[in-house]
Short mmCIF file of C-alpha atoms in Angstrom, two decimals:
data_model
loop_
_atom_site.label_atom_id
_atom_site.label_comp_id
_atom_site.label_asym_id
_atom_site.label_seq_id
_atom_site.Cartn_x
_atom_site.Cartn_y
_atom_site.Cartn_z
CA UNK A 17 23.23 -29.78 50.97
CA UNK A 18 23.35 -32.89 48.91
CA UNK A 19 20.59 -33.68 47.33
CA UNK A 20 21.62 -36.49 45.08
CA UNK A 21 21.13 -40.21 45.96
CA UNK A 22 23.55 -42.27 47.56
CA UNK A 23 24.55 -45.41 45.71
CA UNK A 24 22.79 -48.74 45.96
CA UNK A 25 23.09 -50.81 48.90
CA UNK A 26 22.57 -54.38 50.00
CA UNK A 27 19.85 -53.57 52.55
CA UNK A 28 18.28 -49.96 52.22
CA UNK A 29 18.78 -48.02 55.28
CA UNK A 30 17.73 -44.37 56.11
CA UNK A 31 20.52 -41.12 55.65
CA UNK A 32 20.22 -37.90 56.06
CA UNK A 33 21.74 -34.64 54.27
CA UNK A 34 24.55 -34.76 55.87
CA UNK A 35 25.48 -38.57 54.43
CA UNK A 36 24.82 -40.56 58.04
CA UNK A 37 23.21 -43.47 57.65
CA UNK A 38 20.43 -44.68 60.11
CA UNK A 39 18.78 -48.24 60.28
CA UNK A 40 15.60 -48.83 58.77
CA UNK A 41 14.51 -49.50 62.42
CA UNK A 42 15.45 -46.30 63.87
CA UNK A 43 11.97 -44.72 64.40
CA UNK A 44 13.53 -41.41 64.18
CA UNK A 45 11.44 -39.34 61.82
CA UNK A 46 14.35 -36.85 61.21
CA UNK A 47 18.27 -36.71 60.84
CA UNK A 48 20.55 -35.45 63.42
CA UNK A 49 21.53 -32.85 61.26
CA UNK A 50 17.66 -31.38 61.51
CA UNK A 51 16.67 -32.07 57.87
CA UNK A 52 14.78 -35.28 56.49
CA UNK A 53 15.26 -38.79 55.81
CA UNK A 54 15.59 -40.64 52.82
CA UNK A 55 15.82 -44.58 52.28
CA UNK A 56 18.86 -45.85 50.96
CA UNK A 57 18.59 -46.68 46.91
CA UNK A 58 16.80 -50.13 45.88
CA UNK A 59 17.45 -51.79 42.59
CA UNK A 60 14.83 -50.82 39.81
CA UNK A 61 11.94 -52.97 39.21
CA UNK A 62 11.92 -55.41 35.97
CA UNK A 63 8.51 -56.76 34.84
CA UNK A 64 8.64 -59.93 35.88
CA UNK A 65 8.79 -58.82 39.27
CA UNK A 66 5.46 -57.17 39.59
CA UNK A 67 3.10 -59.05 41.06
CA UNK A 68 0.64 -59.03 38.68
CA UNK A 69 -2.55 -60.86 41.11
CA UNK A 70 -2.22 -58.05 43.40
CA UNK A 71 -4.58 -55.23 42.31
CA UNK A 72 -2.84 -51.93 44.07
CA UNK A 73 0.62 -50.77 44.74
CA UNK A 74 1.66 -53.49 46.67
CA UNK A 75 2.28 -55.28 43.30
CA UNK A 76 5.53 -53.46 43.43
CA UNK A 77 6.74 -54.83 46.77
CA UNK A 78 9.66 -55.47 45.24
CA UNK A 79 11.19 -52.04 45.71
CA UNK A 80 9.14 -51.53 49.19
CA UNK A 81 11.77 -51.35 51.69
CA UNK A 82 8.65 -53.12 54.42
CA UNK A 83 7.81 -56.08 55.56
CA UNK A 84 4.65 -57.11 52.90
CA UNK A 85 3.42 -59.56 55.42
CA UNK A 86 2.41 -56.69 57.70
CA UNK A 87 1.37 -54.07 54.95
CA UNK A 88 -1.74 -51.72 55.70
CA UNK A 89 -3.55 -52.03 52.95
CA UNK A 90 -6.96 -50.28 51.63
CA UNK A 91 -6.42 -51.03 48.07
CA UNK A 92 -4.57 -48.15 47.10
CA UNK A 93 -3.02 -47.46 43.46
CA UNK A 94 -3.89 -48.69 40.15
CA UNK A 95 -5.50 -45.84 38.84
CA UNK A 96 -6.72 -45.26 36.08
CA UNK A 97 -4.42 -42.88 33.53
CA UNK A 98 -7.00 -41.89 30.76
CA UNK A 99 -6.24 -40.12 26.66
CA UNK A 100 -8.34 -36.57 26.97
CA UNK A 101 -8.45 -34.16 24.13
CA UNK A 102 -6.49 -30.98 25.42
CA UNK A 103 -6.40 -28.13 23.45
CA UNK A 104 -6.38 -30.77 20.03
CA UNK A 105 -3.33 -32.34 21.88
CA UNK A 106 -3.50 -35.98 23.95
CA UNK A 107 -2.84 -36.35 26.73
CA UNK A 108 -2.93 -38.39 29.28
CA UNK A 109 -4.67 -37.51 33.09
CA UNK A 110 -3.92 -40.20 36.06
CA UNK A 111 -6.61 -39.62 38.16
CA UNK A 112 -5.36 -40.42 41.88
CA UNK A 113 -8.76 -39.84 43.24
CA UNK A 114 -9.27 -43.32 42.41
CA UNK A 115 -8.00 -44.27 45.80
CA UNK A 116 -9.45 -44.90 48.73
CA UNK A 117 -9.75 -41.69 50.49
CA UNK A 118 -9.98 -39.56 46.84
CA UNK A 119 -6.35 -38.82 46.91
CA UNK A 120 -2.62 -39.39 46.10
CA UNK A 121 -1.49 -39.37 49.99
CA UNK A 122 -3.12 -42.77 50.21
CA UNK A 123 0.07 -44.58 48.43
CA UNK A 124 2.96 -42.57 50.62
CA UNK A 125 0.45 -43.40 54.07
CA UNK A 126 -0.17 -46.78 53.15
CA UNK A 127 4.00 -47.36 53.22
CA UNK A 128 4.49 -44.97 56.23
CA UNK A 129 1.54 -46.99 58.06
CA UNK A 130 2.84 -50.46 57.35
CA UNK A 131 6.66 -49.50 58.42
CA UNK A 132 5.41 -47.85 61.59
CA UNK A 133 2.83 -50.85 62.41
CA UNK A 134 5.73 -53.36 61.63
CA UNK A 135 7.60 -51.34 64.30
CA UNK A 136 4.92 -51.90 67.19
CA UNK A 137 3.53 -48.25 67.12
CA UNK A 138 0.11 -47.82 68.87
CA UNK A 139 -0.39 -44.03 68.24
CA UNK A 140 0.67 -41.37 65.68
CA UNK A 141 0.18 -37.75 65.14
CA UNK A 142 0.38 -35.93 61.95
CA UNK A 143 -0.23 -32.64 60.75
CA UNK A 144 -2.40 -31.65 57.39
CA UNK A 145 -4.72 -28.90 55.69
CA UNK A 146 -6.65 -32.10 54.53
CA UNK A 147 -5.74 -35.18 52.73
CA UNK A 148 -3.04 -36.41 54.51
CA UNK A 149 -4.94 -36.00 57.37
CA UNK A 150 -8.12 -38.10 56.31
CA UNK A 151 -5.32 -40.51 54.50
CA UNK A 152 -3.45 -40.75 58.02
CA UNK A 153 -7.06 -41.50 59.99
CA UNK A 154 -7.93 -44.16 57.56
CA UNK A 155 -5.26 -46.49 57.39
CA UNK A 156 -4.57 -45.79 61.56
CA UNK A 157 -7.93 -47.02 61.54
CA UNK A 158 -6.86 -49.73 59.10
CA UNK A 159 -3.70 -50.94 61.41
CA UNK A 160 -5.59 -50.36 64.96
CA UNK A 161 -3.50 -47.41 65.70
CA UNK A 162 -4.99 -44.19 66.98
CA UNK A 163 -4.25 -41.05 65.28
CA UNK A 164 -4.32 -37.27 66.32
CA UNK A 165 -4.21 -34.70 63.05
CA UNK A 166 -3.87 -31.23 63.55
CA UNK A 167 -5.37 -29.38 61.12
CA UNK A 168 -5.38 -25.43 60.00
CA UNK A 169 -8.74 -23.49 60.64
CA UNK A 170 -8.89 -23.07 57.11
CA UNK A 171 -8.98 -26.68 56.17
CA UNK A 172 -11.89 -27.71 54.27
CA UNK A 173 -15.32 -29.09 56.39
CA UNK A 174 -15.54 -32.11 54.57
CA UNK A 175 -12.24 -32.92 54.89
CA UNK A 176 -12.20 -32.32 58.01
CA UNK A 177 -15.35 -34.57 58.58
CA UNK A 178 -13.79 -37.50 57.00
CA UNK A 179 -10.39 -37.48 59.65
CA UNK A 180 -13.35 -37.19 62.67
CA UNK A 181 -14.81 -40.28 60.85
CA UNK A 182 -12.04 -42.32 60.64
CA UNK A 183 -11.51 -41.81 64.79
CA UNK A 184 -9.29 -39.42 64.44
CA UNK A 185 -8.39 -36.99 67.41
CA UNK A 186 -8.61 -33.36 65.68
CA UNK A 187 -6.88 -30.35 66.88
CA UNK A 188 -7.18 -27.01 65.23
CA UNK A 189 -4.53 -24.40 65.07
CA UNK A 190 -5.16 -21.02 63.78
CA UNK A 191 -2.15 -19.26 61.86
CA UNK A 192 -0.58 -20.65 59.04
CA UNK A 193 0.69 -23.76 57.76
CA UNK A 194 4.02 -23.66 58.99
CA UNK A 195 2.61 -22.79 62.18
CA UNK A 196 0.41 -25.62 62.17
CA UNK A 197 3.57 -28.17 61.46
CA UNK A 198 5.82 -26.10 64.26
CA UNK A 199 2.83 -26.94 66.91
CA UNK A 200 2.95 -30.76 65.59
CA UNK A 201 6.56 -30.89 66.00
CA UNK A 202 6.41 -29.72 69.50
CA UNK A 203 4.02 -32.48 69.82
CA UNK A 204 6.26 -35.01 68.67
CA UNK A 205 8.35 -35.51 71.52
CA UNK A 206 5.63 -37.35 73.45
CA UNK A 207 3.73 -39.18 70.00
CA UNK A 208 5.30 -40.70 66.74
CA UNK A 209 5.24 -38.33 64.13
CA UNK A 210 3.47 -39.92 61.09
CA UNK A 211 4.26 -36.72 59.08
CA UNK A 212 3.55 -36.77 55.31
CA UNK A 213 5.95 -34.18 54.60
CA UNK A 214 8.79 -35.70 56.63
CA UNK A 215 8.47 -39.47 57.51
CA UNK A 216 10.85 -40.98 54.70
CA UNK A 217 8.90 -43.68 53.90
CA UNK A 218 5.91 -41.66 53.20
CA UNK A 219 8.15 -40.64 49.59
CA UNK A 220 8.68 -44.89 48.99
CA UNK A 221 4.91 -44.66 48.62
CA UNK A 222 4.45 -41.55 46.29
CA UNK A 223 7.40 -42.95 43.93
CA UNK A 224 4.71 -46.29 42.88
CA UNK A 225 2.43 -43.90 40.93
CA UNK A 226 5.47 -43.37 38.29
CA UNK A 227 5.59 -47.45 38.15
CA UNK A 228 2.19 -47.26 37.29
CA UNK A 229 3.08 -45.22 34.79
CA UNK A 230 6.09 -47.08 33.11
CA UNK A 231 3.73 -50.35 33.73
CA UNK A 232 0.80 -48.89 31.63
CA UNK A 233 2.59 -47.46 28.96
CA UNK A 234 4.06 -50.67 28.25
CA UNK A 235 7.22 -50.25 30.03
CA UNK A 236 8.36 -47.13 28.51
CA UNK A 237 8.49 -44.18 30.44
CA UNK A 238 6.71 -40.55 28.97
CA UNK A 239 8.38 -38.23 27.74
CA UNK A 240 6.79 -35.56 30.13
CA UNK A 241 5.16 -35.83 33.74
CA UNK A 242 2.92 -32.64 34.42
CA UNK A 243 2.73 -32.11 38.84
CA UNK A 244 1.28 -29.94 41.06
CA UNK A 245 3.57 -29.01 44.04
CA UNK A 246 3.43 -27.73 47.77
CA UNK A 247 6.04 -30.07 49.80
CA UNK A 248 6.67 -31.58 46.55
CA UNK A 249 6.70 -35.91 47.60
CA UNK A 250 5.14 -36.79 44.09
CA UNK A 251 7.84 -34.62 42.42
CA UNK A 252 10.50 -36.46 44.42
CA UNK A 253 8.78 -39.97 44.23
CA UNK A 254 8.94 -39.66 40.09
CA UNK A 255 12.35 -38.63 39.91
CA UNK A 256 13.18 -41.98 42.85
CA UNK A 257 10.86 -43.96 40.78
CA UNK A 258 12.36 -43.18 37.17
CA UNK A 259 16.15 -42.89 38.44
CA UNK A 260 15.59 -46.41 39.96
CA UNK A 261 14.57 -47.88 36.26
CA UNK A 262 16.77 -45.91 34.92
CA UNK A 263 19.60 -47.48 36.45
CA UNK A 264 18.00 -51.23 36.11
CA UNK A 265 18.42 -50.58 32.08
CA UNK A 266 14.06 -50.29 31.99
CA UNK A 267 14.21 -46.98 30.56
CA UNK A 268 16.55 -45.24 29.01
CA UNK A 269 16.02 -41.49 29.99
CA UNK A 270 14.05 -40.11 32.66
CA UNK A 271 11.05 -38.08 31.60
CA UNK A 272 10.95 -34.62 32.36
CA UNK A 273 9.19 -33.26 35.47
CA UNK A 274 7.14 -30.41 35.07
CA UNK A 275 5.82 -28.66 37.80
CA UNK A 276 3.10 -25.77 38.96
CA UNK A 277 2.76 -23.76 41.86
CA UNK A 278 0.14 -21.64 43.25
CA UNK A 279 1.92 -17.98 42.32
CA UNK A 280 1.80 -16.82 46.36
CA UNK A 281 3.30 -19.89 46.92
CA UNK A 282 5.64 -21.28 44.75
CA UNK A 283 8.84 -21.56 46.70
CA UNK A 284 10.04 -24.42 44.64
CA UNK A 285 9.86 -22.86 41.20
CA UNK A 286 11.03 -19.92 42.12
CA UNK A 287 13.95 -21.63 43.70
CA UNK A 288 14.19 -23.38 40.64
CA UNK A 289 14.21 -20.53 38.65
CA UNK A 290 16.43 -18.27 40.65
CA UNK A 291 14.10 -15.75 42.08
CA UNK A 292 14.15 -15.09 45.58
CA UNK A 293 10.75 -16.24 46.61
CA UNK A 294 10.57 -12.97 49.44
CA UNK A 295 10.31 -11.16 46.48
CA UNK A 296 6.56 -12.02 45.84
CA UNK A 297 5.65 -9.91 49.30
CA UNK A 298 2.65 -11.09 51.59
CA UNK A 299 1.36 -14.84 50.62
CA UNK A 300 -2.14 -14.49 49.49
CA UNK A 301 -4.43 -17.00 50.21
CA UNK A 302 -4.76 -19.44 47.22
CA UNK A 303 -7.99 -21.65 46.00
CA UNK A 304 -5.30 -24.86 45.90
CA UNK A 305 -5.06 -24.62 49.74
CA UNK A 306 -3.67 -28.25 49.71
CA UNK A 307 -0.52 -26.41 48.16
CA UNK A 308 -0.31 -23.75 49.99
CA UNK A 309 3.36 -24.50 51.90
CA UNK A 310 6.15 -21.32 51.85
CA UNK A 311 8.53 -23.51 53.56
CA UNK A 312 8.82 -27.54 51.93
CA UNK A 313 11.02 -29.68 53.91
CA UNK A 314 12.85 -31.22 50.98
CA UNK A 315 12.87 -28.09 49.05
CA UNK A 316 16.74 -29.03 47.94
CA UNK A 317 15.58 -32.36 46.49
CA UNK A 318 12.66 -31.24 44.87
CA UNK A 319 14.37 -28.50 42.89
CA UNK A 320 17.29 -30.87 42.11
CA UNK A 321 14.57 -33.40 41.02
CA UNK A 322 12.93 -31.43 38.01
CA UNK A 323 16.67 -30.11 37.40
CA UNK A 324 17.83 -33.71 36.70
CA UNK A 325 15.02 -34.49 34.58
CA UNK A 326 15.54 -31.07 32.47
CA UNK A 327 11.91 -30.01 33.31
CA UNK A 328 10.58 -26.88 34.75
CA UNK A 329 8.41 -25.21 37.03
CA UNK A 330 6.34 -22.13 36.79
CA UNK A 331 3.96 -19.99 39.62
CA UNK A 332 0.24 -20.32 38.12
CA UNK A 333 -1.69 -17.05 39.04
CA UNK A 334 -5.43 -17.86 40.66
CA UNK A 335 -7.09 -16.54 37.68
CA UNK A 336 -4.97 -19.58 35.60
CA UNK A 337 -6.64 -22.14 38.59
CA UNK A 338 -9.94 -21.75 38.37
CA UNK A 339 -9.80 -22.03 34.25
CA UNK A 340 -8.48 -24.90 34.77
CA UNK A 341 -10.53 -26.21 37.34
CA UNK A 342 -13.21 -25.48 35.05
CA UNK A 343 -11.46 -26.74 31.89
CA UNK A 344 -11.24 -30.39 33.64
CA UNK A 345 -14.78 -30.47 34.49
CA UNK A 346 -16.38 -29.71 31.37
CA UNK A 347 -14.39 -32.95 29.83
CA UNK A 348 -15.57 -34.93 33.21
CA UNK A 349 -13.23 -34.59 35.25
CA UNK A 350 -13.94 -32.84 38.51
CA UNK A 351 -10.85 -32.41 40.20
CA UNK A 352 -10.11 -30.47 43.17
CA UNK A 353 -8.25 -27.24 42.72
CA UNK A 354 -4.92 -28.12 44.22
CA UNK A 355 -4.49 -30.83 41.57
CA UNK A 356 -6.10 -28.65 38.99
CA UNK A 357 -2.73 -26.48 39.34
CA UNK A 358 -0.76 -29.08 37.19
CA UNK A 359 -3.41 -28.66 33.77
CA UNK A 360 -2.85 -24.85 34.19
CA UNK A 361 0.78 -25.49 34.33
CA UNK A 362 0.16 -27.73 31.63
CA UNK A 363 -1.63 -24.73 29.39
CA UNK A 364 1.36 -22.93 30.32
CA UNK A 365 4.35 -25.24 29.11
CA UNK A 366 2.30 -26.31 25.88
CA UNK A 367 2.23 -22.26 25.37
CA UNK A 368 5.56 -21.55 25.81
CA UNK A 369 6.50 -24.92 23.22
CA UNK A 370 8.32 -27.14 26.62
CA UNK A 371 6.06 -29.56 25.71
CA UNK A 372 5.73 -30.29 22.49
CA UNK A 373 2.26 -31.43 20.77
CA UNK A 374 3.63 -35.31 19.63
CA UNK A 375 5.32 -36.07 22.74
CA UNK A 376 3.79 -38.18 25.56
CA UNK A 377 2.74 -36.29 28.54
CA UNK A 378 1.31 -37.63 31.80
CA UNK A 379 -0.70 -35.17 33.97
CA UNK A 380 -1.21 -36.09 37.55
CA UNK A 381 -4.59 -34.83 39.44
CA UNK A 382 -3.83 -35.10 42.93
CA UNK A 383 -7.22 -35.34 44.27
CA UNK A 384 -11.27 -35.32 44.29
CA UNK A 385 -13.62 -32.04 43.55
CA UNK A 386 -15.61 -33.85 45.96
CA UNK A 387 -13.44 -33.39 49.02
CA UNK A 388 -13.32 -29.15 48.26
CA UNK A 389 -17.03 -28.56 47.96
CA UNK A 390 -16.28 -25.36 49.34
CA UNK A 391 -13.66 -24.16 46.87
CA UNK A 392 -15.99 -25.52 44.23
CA UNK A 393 -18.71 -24.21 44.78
CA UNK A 394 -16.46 -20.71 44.70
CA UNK A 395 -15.21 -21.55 41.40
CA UNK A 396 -18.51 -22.07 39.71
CA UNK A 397 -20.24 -19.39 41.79
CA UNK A 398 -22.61 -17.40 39.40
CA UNK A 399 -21.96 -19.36 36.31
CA UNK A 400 -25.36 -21.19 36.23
CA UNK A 401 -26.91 -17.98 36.31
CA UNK A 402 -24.92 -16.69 33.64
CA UNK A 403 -25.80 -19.88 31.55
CA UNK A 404 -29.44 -19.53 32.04
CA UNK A 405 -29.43 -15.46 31.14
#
């Protein structure tokens, strides 16, 4: 399978592994072959093209293969990316809770929403163990469309509250996740499938938060960008992003993707890394439910992704989660413990010397504490006791 990008075209349209090419108003969700879509390459932005009065990602419509008149829009984007003292080291954190529904999924929905709006579609179903869920509810709400999310039984109450108050149709599925996405699937032959993990333009979305990067460093790219993983769209939106500057003469070598995985569940690294991901035996449950997925649809692409950029990826046992759940919130920030995965990968690649102490590193947190009061509240379990004995 072919996971390297076609070259540019006049007008973007859709292919699939297999090299056929769809149109962009094909409302097929998948290729013929059975594996995703991807859009067609677009030319790089330069920084005269950003649309500097518009406060979100839309200031990049530029390289937004939909029709801006008809975006659905909740202000997403524009982050902030803050300098924290790590271990004596600076670093940067871009804090994608910042957006309207406290996470990342916002920028890929807000895409996937406008294109499918654009394209007349009244109803969509998608399936999530939380953010993309509440993200899909939201901007359905946004665009007048109604939404169904199935969700695992496991997925977090308050995320879960948040999709129901959006006017979102919730169906629960016991099993796991993949079981979860086989029952939406099945489902899919009688509603459009607004699937985070699949819908192609969903990955146009998640590729803006590397602009944002470029943007605020002053157009220069880092020199590292620190992800958490479980399908793997920011992974694969940073290496779109930073190939398409790359090849508009912006920057002049793509920074290097790291990337942590839950250790139960860390099909991509271990891909990466050449060990057979069976090997691990029975997935565990993990604290970082939101990336807890054996099977990622563009598996290929992400592992060819941090390969490109000369990065790496490592499995990040729970005991290295909750330290650095706990390591964010004692310098303020209180992020959830799926994005909490990429500063313990971080500890891990500033141990092993990857990332070196002068370099400029960009660490993405995926999402807000707020939204996992349940896995929180399990992290800190005890420790005011402890503090006060």
């Amino acid at each position: 399978m072919n996971a390297e990008q076609p070259p540019a075209v006049a007008a973007p349209d859709l292919y699939d592994r297999s090299g056929k090419r769809y149109s962009l108003d094909d409302p097929r969700w998948r290729g013929e072959d059975g594996g995703p879509l991807s859009v067609g390459a677009t030319p790089g932005l330069r920084p005269e093209q950003i649309d500097t009065a518009e406060r979100s990602l839309w200031r990049y419509h530029a390289v937004l293969p939909v029709p801006t008149a008809r975006r659905v829009s909740l202000g997403e984007g524009c982050t902030p990316m803050i300098p924290v003292d790590w271990a004596g080291r600076r670093v940067h954190f871009k804090l994608e809770w910042f957006n309207p529904t406290s996470s990342f999924k916002d920028r890929g929905v807000s895409v996937m929403m406008s294109h499918l709006a654009a394209h007349g579609v009244e109803r969509v179903l998608e399936d999530s163990s939380g953010n993309g869920g509440s993200a899909v509810a939201a901007y359905a709400a946004a665009a007048g469309v109604r939404a169904k999310i199935i969700v695992p039984a496991a997925t977090s109450a308050a995320k879960i509250l948040q999709t129901r108050a959006h006017g979102a149709e919730i169906e629960v599925v016991s099993g796991t996740r993949e079981e979860v996405s086989d029952e939406a699937i099945r489902q899919s032959a009688h509603i459009p499938y607004a699937s985070h993990n699949w819908h192609p333009m969903f990955i146009q979305g998640t590729k803006t938060v590397a602009y944002e990067m470029w943007e605020s460093l002053g157009f220069t790219a880092p020199d590292n960008v620190v992800l958490v993983a479980g399908a793997g769209s920011n992974v694969i939106g940073c290496d779109l992003a930073f190939g398409e500057l790359l090849d508009a003469g912006q920057i002049d070598r793509r920074p290097r993707l790291f990337v942590g995985q839950p250790e139960h569940w860390a099909t991509i690294a271990d891909t990466l890394n050449g060990i057979d991901p069976a090997a691990r035996g029975e997935r565990k449950p993990t604290i970082a439910e939101g990336a807890s997925i054996s099977h990622p649809v563009r598996l290929p692409e992400a592992v060819e992704a941090i390969r490109r950029s000369g990065g790496a990826a490592c499995a990040v046992p729970e005991s290295g989660i909750y330290a650095a759940v706990r390591a964010l919130s004692a310098r303020g920030l209180y992020a959830e413990p799926t994005s909490s995965v990429a500063a313990a990968a971080l500890d891990h690649f500033l141990a092993t010397g990857e990332i070196a102490p002068d370099e400029t590193t960009v660490v993405v947190l995926t999402g807000a504490g707020l939204k996992s009061a349940e896995k929180m509240a399990a992290v800190f379990a005890g420790q005011g006791d402890a503090a006060q004995g």
